[in-house]
Coordinates of N, CA and C in Angstrom, one line a residue:
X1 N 91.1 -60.3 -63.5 CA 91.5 -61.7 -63.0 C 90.3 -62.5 -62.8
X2 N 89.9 -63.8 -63.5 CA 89.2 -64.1 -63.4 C 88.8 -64.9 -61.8
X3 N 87.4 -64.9 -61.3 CA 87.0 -65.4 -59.8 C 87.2 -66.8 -59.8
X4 N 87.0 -67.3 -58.4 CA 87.3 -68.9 -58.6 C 86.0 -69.6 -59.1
X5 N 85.9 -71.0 -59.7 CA 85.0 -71.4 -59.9 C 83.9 -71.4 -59.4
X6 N 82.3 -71.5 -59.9 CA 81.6 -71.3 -59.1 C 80.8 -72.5 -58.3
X7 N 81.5 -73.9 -58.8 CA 81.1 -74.7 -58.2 C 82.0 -74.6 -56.5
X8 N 83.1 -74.4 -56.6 CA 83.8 -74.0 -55.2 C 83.1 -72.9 -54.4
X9 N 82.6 -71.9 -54.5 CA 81.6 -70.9 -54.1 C 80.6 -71.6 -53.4
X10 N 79.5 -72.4 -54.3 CA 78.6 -73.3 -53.7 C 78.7 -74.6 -52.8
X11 N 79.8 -74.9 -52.7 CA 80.5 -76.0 -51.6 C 81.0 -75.4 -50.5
X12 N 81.2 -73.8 -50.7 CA 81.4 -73.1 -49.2 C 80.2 -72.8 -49.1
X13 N 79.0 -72.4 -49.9 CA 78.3 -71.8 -48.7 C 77.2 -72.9 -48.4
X14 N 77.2 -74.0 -48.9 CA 76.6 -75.3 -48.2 C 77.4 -75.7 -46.9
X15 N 78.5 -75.3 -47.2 CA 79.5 -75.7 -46.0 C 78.7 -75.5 -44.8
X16 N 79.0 -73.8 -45.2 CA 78.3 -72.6 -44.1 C 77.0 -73.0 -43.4
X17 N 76.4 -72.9 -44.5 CA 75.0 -73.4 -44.2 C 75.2 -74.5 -43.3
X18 N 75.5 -76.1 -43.8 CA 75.0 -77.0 -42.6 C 75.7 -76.7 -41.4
X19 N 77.1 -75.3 -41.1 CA 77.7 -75.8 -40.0 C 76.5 -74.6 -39.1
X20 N 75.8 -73.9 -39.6 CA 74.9 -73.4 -39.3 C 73.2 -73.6 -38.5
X21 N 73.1 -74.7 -39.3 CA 71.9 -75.7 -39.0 C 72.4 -76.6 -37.6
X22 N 73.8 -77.2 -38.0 CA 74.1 -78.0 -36.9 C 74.2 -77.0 -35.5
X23 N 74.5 -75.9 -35.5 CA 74.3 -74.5 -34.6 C 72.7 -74.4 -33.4
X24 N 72.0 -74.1 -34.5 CA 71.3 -74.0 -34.2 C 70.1 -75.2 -33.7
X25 N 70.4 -76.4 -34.1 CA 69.8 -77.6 -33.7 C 69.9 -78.1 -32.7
X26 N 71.8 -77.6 -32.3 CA 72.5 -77.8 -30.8 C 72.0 -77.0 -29.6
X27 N 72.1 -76.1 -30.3 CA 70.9 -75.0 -29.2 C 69.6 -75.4 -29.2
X28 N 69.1 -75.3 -29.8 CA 68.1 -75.9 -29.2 C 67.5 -77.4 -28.5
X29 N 68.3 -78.0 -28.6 CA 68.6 -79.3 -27.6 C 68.6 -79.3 -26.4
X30 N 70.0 -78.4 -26.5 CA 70.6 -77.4 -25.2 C 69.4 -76.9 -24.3
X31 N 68.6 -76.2 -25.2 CA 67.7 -75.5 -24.1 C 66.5 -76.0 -24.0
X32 N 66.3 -77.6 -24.6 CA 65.2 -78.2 -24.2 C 65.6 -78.9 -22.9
X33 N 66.9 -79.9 -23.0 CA 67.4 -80.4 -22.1 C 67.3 -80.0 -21.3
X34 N 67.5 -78.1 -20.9 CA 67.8 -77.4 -19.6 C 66.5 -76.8 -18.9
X35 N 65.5 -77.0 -20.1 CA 64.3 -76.6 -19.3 C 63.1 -77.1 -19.8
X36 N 62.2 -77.4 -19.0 CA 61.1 -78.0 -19.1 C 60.2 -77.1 -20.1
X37 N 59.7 -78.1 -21.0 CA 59.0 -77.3 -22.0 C 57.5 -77.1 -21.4
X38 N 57.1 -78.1 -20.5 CA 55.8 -78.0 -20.1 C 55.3 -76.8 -19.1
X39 N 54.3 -76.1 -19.5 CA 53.7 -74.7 -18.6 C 53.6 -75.3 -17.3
X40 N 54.1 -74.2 -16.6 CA 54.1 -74.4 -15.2 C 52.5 -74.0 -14.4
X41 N 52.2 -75.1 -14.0 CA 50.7 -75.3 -13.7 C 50.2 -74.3 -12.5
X42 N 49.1 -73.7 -12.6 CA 49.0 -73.2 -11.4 C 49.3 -73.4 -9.8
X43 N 49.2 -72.4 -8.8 CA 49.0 -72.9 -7.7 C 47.8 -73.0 -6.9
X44 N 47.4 -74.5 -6.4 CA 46.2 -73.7 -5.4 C 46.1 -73.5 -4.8
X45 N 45.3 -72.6 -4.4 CA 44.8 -71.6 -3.0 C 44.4 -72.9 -2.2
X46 N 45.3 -72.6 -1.2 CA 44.7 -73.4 0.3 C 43.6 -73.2 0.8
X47 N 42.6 -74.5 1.5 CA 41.4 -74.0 1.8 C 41.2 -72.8 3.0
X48 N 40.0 -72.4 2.9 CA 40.4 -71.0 3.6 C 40.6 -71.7 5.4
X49 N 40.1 -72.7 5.4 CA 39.9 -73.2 7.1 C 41.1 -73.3 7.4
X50 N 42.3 -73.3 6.3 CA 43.9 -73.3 6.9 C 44.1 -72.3 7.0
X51 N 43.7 -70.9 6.8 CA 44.6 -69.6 6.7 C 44.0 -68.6 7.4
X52 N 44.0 -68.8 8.4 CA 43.0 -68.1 9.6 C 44.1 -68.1 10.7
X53 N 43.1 -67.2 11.7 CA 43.8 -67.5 13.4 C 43.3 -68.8 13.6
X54 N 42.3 -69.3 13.4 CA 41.9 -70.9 14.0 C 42.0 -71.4 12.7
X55 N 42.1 -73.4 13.2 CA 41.8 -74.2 12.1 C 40.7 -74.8 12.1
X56 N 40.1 -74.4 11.1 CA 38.6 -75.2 11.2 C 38.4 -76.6 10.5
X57 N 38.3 -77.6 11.3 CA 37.8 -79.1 10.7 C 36.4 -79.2 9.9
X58 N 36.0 -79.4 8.7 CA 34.3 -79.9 8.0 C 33.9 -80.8 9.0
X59 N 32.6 -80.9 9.1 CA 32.6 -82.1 10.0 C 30.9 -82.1 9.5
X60 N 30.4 -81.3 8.8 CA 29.0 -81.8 8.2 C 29.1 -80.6 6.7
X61 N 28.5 -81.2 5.5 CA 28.1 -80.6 4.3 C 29.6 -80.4 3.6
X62 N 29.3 -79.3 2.9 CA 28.3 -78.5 2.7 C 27.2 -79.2 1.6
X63 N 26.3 -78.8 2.1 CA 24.5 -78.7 1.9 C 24.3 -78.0 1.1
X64 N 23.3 -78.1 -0.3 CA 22.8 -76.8 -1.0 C 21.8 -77.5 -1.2
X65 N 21.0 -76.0 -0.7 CA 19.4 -76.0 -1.3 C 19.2 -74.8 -2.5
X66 N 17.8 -74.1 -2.3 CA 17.3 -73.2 -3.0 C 16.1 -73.2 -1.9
X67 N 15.7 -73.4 -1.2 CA 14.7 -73.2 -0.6 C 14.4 -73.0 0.9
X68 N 14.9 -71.7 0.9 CA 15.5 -70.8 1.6 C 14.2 -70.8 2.9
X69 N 12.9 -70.9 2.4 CA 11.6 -70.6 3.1 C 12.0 -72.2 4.3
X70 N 12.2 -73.0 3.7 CA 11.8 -74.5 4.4 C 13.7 -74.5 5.2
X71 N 13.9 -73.8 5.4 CA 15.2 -74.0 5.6 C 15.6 -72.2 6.6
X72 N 14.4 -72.0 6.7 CA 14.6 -70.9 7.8 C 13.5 -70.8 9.0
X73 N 13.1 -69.9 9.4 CA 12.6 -69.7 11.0 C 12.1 -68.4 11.1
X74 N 11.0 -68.7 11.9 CA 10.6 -67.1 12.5 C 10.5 -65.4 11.7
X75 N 10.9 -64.7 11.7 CA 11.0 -63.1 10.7 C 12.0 -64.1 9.5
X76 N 12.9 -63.9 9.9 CA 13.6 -64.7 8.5 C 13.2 -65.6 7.7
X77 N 12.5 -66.9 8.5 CA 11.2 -67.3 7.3 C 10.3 -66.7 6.3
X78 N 9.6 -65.8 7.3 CA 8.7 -64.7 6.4 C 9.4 -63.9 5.3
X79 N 10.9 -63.2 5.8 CA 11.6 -62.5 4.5 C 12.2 -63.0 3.4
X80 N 12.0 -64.5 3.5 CA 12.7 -65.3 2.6 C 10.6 -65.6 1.8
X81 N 9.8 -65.6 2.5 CA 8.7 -65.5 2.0 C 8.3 -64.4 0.4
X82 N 8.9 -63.6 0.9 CA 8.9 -62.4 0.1 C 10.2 -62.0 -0.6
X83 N 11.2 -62.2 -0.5 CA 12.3 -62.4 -1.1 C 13.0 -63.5 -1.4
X84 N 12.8 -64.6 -1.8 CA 13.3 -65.7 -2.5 C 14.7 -65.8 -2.7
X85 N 15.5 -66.8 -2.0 CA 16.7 -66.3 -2.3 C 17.0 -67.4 -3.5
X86 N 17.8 -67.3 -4.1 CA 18.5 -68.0 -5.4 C 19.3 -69.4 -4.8
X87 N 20.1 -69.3 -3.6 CA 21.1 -70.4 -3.2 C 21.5 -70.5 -1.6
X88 N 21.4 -71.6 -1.3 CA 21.9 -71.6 0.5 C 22.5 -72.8 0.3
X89 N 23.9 -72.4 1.2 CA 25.0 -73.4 1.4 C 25.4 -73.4 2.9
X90 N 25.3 -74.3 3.1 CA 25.1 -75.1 4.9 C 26.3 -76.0 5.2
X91 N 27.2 -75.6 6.2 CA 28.3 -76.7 6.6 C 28.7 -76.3 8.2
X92 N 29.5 -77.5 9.2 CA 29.7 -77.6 10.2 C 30.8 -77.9 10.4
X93 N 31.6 -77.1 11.1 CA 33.5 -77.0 11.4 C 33.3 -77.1 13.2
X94 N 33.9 -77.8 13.1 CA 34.8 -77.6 14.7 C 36.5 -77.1 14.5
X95 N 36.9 -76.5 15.5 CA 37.9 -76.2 16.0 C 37.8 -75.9 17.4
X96 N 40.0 -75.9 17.6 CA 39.8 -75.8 19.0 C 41.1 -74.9 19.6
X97 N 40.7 -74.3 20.5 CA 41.8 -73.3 21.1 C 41.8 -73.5 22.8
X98 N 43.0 -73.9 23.5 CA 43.7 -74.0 24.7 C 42.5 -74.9 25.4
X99 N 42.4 -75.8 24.6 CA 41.8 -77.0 25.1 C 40.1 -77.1 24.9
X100 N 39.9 -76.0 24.1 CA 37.8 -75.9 24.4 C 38.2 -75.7 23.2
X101 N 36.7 -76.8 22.9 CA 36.1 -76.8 21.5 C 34.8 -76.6 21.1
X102 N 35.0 -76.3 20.0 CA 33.8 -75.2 19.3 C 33.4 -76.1 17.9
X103 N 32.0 -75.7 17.9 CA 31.2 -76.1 16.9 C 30.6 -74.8 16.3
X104 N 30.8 -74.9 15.2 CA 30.4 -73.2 14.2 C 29.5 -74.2 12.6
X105 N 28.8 -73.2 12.6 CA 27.6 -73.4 11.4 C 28.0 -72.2 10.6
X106 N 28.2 -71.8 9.3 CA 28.8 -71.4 8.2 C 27.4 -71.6 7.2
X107 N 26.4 -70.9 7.1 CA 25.6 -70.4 5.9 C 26.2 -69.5 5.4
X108 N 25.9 -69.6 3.3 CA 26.2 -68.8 2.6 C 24.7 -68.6 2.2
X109 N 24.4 -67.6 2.2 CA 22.8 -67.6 1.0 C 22.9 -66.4 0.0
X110 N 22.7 -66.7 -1.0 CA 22.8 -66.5 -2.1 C 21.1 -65.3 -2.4
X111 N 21.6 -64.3 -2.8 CA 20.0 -63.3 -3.1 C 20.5 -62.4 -4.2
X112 N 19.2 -62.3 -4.7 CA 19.1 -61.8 -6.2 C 19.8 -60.5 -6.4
X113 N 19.9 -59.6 -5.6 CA 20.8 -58.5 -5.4 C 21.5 -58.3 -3.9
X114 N 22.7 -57.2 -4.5 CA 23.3 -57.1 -2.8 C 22.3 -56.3 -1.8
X115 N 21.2 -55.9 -2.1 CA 20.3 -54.8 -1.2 C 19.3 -55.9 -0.7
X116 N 18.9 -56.7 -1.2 CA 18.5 -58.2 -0.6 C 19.5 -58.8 0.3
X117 N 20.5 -58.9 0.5 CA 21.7 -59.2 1.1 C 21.8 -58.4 2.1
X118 N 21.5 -57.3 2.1 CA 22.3 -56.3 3.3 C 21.0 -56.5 3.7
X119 N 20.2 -56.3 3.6 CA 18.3 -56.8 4.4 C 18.9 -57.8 5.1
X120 N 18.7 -59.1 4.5 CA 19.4 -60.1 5.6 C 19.9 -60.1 6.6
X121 N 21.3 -59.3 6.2 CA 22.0 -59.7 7.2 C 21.6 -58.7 8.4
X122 N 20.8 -57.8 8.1 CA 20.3 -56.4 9.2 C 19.3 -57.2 10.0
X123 N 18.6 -58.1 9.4 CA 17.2 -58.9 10.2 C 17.8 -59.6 11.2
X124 N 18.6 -60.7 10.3 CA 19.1 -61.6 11.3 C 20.5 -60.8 12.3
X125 N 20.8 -59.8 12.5 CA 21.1 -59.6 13.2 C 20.5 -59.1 14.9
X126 N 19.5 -59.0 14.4 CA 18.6 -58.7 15.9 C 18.3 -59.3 16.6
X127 N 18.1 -59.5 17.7 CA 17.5 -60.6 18.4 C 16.1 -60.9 18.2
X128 N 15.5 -62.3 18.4 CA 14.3 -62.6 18.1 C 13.4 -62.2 16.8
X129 N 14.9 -62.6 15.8 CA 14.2 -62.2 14.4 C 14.3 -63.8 13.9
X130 N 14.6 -65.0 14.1 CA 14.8 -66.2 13.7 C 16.1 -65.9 13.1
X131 N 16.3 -66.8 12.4 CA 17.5 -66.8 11.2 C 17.5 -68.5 10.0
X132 N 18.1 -68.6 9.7 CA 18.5 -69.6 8.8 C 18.7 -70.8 9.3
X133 N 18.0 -71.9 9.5 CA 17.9 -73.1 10.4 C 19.7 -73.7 9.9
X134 N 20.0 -73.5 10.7 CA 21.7 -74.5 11.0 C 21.8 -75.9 10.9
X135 N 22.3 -76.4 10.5 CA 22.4 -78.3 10.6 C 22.4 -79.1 11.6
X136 N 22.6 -78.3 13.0 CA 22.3 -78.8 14.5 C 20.4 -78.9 14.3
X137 N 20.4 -77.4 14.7 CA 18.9 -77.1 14.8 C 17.7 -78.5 14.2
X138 N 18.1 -78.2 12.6 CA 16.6 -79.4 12.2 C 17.6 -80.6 11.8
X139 N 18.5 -80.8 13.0 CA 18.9 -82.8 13.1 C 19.7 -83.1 11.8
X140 N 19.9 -82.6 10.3 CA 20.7 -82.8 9.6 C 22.2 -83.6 10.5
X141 N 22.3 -83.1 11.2 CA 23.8 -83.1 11.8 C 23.4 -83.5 13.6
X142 N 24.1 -84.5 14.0 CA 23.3 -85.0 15.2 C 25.0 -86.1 16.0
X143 N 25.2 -85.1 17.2 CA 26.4 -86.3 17.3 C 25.9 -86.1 19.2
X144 N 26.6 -87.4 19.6 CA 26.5 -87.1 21.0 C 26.9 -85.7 21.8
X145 N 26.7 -85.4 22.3 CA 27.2 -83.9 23.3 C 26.8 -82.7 22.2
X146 N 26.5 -82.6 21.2 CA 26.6 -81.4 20.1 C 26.4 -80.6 20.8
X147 N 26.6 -79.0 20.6 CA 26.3 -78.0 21.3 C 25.0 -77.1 20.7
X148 N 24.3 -76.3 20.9 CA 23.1 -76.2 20.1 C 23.5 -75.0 19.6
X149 N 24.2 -74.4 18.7 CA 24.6 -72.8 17.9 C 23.9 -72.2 17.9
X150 N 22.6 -72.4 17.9 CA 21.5 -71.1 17.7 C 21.3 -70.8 19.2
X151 N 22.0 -71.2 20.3 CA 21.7 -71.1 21.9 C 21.7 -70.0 22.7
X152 N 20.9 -69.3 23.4 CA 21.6 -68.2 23.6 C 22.9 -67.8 24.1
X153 N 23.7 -68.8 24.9 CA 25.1 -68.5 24.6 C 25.6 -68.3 23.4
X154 N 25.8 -69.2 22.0 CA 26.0 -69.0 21.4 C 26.7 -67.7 20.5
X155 N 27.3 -67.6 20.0 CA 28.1 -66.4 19.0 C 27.7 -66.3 17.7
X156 N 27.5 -65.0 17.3 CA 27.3 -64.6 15.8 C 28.1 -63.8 15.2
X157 N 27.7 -64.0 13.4 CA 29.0 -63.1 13.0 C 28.3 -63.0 11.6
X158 N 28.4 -62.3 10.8 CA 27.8 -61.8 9.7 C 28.9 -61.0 8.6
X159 N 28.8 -61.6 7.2 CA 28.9 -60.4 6.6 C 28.3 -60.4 4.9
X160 N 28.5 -59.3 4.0 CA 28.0 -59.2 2.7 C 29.3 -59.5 1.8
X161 N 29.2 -60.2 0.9 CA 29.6 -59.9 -0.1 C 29.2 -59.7 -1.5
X162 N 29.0 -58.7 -2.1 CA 28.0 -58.8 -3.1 C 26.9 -59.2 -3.3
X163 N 26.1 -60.3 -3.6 CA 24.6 -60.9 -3.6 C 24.9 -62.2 -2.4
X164 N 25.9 -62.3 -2.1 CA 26.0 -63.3 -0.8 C 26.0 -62.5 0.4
X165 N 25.4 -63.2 1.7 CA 25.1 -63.2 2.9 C 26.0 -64.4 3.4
X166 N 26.5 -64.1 4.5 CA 27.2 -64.8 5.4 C 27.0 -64.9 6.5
X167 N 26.3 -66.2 7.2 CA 26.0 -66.0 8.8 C 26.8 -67.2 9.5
X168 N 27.6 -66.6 10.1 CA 28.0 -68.0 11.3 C 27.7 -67.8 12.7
X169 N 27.1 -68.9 13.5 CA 26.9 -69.4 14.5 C 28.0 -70.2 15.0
X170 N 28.3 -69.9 16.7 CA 29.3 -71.0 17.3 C 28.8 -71.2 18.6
X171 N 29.3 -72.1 19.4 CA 29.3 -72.3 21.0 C 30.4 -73.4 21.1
X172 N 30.8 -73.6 22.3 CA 31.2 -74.0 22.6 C 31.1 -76.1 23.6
X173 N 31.6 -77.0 23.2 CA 31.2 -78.4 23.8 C 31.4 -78.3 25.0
X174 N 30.6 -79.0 26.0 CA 30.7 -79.3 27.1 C 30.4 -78.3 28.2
X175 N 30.0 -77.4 27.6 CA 29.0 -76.2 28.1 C 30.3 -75.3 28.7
X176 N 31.2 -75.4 28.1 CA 32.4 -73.9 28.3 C 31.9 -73.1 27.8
X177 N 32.7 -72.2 28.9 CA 32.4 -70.4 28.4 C 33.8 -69.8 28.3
X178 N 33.5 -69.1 27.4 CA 34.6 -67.9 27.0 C 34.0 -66.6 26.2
X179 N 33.1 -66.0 26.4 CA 32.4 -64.8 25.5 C 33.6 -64.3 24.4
X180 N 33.9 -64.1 24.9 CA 35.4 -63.2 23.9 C 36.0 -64.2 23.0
X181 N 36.8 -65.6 23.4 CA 37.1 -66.5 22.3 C 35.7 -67.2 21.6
X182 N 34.8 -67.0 21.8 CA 33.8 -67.9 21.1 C 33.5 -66.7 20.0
X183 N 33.4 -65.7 20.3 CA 33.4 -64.3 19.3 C 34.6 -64.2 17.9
X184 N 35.5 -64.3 18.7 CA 36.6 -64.3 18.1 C 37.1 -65.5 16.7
X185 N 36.4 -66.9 17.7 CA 35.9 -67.8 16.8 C 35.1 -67.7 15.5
X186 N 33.5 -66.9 15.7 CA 32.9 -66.8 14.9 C 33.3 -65.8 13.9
X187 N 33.8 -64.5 14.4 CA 34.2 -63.6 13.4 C 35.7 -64.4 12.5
X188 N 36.6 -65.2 12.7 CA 37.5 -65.8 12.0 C 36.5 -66.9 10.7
X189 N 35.7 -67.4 11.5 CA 34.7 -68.2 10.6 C 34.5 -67.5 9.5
X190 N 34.0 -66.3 9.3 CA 33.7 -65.8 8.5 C 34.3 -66.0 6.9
X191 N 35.9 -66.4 7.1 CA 36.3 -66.8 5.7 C 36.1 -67.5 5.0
X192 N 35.1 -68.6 5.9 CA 34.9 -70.1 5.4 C 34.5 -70.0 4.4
X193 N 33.4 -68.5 3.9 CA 32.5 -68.9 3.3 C 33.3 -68.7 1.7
X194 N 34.3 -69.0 1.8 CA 35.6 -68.8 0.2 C 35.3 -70.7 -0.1
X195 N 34.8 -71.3 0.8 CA 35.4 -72.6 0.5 C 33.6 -73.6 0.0
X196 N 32.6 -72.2 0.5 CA 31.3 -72.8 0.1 C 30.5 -72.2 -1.1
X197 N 30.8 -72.8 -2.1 CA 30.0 -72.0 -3.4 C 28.7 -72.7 -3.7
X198 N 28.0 -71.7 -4.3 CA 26.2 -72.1 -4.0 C 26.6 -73.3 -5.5

């Protein structure tokens, strides 16, 4: 028995075809309409002075040098004499807890390896070894009542991370005391230094 024509054959499967194209053009309409074609942009990391037990306000720098010698003091002068560091980053935060406020200094310094780094931070941990002139100290930063951070009240707090050194300094305005929150202060400081890049 002979088939049907073949022109009828090719009028179905053009049929086919466009009801096929019309298919898939609808879908995909469909699923532009329903969703945003554009990549969904990162998120940023909040600065670190939000994500602490305290909140710390900038309130001077950050500062970069390289010249670690003119920008330090006492044994610490001298080891930056002989050890050169690469990068120092200098900034001043206040915050404040149950009514007393605090002034904290946040160096990052930057050294050619982490065994240069852990030196550091072992010097300046001692007393009467100097350390890294603060933005109070040589008047960079200068406000009525300032509290002097390198003071011997003052609080310290150190750490390494890789070829960076971290030192922070705090005290307290108006000549309050609290040993334990001004500590507590300075060791929270410590994150700042995510927000200071040499």
């Amino acid at each position: 028995m002979p088939g049907p024509p073949a022109r009828d054959t090719r009028s179905l499967l053009l049929r086919g075809a466009g009801l096929v194209a019309i298919a898939v053009v609808s879908g995909l309409l469909w699923f532009l309409i329903r969703h945003d074609s554009t990549p969904d942009k990162p998120v940023a990391q909040p600065p670190a002075q939000n994500t602490g037990q305290f909140k710390f306000t900038p309130v001077a720098g950050p500062e970069k040098s390289t010249d670690c010698v003119a920008k330090s003091f006492d044994d610490t002068q001298d080891f930056f004499k002989d050890n050169p560091c690469q990068s120092l980053v200098r900034a001043l935060y206040t915050t404040e807890s149950g009514g007393a406020k605090a002034l904290v200094s946040v160096v990052v310094v930057g050294m050619p390896d982490s065994a240069k780094a852990k030196a550091l931070k072992a010097l300046t941990e001692k007393d009467g070894t100097g350390n890294v002139t603060d933005m109070v100290r040589d008047k960079t930063f200068a406000a009525s009542g300032t509290p002097s951070v390198s003071g011997k009240d003052s609080a310290y707090a150190s750490k390494v991370e890789g070829t960076n050194t971290t030192i922070v300094l705090a005290d307290f305005y108006a000549k309050h005391k609290d040993k334990d929150l001004i500590e507590k202060i300075a060791d929270d400081a410590l994150r700042l230094s995510a927000d200071l890049h040499p």
